[in-house]
Amino acid sequence: MFGAAGGLTAKPAAAAEAHVDNAFAGATLYVNPDYAANVRGSISRTSDPALRAKMEKVKRYPTAVWLDRIAAIHGGDANAGRKSLAAHLDQALAQKRPGKPITATFVVYDLPGRDCASLASNGELPLTEAGLHRYKNDYIDVIASVFKKPKYRKVRIATVVEPDSLPNLVTNTADPECALAKSSGIYTKAVQYALDKLHAVPNVYTYLDAAHSGWLGWDTNRAQAVQLYTEVAKGTAAGPRSVDGLVTNVSNYTPIEEPFLTDPDRTVGGGMVKSSKFYEWNPGFDESDFTRDLHRDLVAAGWPASTGMVVDTSRNGWGGPARPTAGSTSTELDTYVTESKVDRRAHRGLWCNVDGAGLGQPPRSAPSGFPDSHLDAFLWVKPPGESDGTGEDIPNDEGKAKDPMCDPAYTAPGAGDNKTGALPGAPLAGHWFHDQFSMLVRNAHPAVPASPKATAKETS
Ligand code: BGC
């Protein structure tokens, strides 16, 4: 329980509720009007009425708001006309139904030296002490000052803290930029500062990004991750209690479940399934296994059992005609895996605008069916339809660069010498990509139900 902040009256702040175990339980989720406007743009470019009807439905789905630069806090012209942070929270209050909590999710994503292992989402702040100073003063402090406003106490504010930051310190320090991110301590200090400031606001919930099973699923990687996350959390004012949970699969494509590959140790054609080319001895095939293992290991390392897991299901559905409907009968291991897996990627390290992907499970709190995974929610953290990056030179003032992983012609040595599988013609990371959005809606699994309002003329 947190005490209510003092006010003019002696009454405790009536609207403030206790910090609950699961920020999403029993709550409605904030629907971002800026996202809906992008979807509207795609609807107006789509002639197939059935597809349009599905897009109408997706337009009303909750998605996270990315605070991906300082300008995103303030909104307006400096941020492509999007809403400010305060305007989102005002809108969340307007969407709140009487007697029912509302949860709005914001992604805190402006780390100094951001995206150290790639280029697509490099950011505005340099990996220097000066960059860290700006991160604290002009970014985190400003966000915290908005979150703290008494009128927003009625909103449960969930934050996703710095996607890819700590995972890059676990596995990517062969990259000089990531090595410096680690040796300088800047990533860790930035994340700890963010956790301290965010956790101090009682109605704010913090979820630390923990990559996905295709990245940290190996036992050794997971063990190192748990060690690092524990050190980071212990270095905050409140220790592991400053972290409400972990979020996996942010902006990635890894399925919640591989329904036809349930036993990594099963032998096919003389080899275990996990030893196949696709799984590379990683026993973590999907996010339900990964969150289960991560939770178990965190608790063993002293974290509270209440630590919750969230999975980004925005683009991990893998429906459409290429989705297998049964396990393979092949006796050749790699053929068996290729024919059985719903993740249609050629390699799990492919991450940019992946061709063939589809929307995943719709956002919802406390999803059932995975009791050991301790899931607080499925969320659409990555707003589906927003690009992962571009393979072309596109001048911009966001710090973003052309990334070979977003170039369909590139053969990726770090991804088993496979072609990237990226859709051609992508805009900069975070910008609307109509072709990708259409594909994701078409390939959704579960399929998106058509909105009953679909044939009505666009209103809002
Ligand atoms: C981009 C951000 C964007 C986010 C959500 C990231 O890859 O770098 O600018 O806000 O995706 O689309």
PDB file of N, CA and C and ligand atoms in Angstrom, residues 66 68 109 114 120-121 251 381-383 386-388 398 400 429-431, ligand 1:
ATOM      1  N   TRP A  66       4.809   4.699 -27.870  1.00  0.00           N
ATOM      2  CA  TRP A  66       6.275   4.726 -27.744  1.00  0.00           C
ATOM      3  C   TRP A  66       6.767   6.156 -27.523  1.00  0.00           C
ATOM      4  N   ASP A  68       9.685   7.545 -28.012  1.00  0.00           N
ATOM      5  CA  ASP A  68      10.939   7.125 -28.635  1.00  0.00           C
ATOM      6  C   ASP A  68      11.916   8.269 -28.874  1.00  0.00           C
ATOM      7  N   TYR A 109      11.866   4.576 -24.348  1.00  0.00           N
ATOM      8  CA  TYR A 109      12.801   4.092 -25.375  1.00  0.00           C
ATOM      9  C   TYR A 109      13.626   5.250 -25.934  1.00  0.00           C
ATOM     10  N   ARG A 114      21.291   4.112 -28.036  1.00  0.00           N
ATOM     11  CA  ARG A 114      20.237   3.112 -28.195  1.00  0.00           C
ATOM     12  C   ARG A 114      20.521   2.153 -29.350  1.00  0.00           C
ATOM     13  N   ALA A 120      18.945   0.295 -37.313  1.00  0.00           N
ATOM     14  CA  ALA A 120      17.600   0.742 -37.686  1.00  0.00           C
ATOM     15  C   ALA A 120      16.978   1.679 -36.666  1.00  0.00           C
ATOM     16  N   SER A 121      17.217   1.421 -35.368  1.00  0.00           N
ATOM     17  CA  SER A 121      16.569   2.225 -34.326  1.00  0.00           C
ATOM     18  C   SER A 121      17.582   2.969 -33.465  1.00  0.00           C
ATOM     19  N   SER A 251       8.432  -6.190 -30.218  1.00  0.00           N
ATOM     20  CA  SER A 251       8.744  -5.974 -31.640  1.00  0.00           C
ATOM     21  C   SER A 251       9.293  -7.224 -32.318  1.00  0.00           C
ATOM     22  N   VAL A 381       2.630  -4.351 -27.925  1.00  0.00           N
ATOM     23  CA  VAL A 381       3.607  -3.307 -27.594  1.00  0.00           C
ATOM     24  C   VAL A 381       4.075  -2.630 -28.878  1.00  0.00           C
ATOM     25  N   LYS A 382       4.492  -3.425 -29.833  1.00  0.00           N
ATOM     26  CA  LYS A 382       4.822  -2.867 -31.154  1.00  0.00           C
ATOM     27  C   LYS A 382       3.512  -2.620 -31.876  1.00  0.00           C
ATOM     28  N   PRO A 383       3.213  -1.384 -32.212  1.00  0.00           N
ATOM     29  CA  PRO A 383       1.961  -1.150 -32.939  1.00  0.00           C
ATOM     30  C   PRO A 383       2.073  -1.759 -34.339  1.00  0.00           C
ATOM     31  N   GLU A 386       3.714  -0.428 -37.896  1.00  0.00           N
ATOM     32  CA  GLU A 386       4.852   0.490 -37.798  1.00  0.00           C
ATOM     33  C   GLU A 386       6.117  -0.293 -38.154  1.00  0.00           C
ATOM     34  N   SER A 387       6.889   0.279 -39.034  1.00  0.00           N
ATOM     35  CA  SER A 387       8.072  -0.399 -39.582  1.00  0.00           C
ATOM     36  C   SER A 387       9.110  -0.703 -38.507  1.00  0.00           C
ATOM     37  N   ASP A 388       9.892  -1.767 -38.756  1.00  0.00           N
ATOM     38  CA  ASP A 388      11.037  -2.080 -37.889  1.00  0.00           C
ATOM     39  C   ASP A 388      12.294  -1.339 -38.338  1.00  0.00           C
ATOM     40  N   GLU A 398      15.898  11.614 -36.583  1.00  0.00           N
ATOM     41  CA  GLU A 398      15.593  10.751 -35.432  1.00  0.00           C
ATOM     42  C   GLU A 398      16.783   9.889 -35.032  1.00  0.00           C
ATOM     43  N   LYS A 400      18.002   7.567 -36.893  1.00  0.00           N
ATOM     44  CA  LYS A 400      17.854   6.218 -37.466  1.00  0.00           C
ATOM     45  C   LYS A 400      18.679   6.049 -38.741  1.00  0.00           C
ATOM     46  N   ALA A 429      12.147   3.098 -39.202  1.00  0.00           N
ATOM     47  CA  ALA A 429      11.567   2.443 -38.019  1.00  0.00           C
ATOM     48  C   ALA A 429      10.542   3.371 -37.369  1.00  0.00           C
ATOM     49  N   GLY A 430       9.393   2.788 -37.061  1.00  0.00           N
ATOM     50  CA  GLY A 430       8.344   3.549 -36.388  1.00  0.00           C
ATOM     51  C   GLY A 430       7.384   4.239 -37.338  1.00  0.00           C
ATOM     52  N   HIS A 431       7.746   4.346 -38.624  1.00  0.00           N
ATOM     53  CA  HIS A 431       6.852   5.006 -39.585  1.00  0.00           C
ATOM     54  C   HIS A 431       5.869   3.991 -40.163  1.00  0.00           C
TER      55      HIS A 431
HETATM   56  C1  BGC B   1      11.370   2.615 -33.554  1.00  0.00           C
HETATM   57  C2  BGC B   1      10.597   3.643 -32.780  1.00  0.00           C
HETATM   58  C3  BGC B   1       9.125   3.317 -32.831  1.00  0.00           C
HETATM   59  C4  BGC B   1       8.877   1.897 -32.392  1.00  0.00           C
HETATM   60  C5  BGC B   1       7.432   1.489 -32.519  1.00  0.00           C
HETATM   61  C6  BGC B   1      11.045   1.239 -33.073  1.00  0.00           C
HETATM   62  O1  BGC B   1      11.666   0.295 -33.890  1.00  0.00           O
HETATM   63  O2  BGC B   1      12.738   2.876 -33.462  1.00  0.00           O
HETATM   64  O3  BGC B   1      10.821   4.914 -33.310  1.00  0.00           O
HETATM   65  O4  BGC B   1       8.409   4.209 -32.026  1.00  0.00           O
HETATM   66  O5  BGC B   1       9.653   1.009 -33.152  1.00  0.00           O
HETATM   67  O6  BGC B   1       7.021   1.393 -33.815  1.00  0.00           O
END
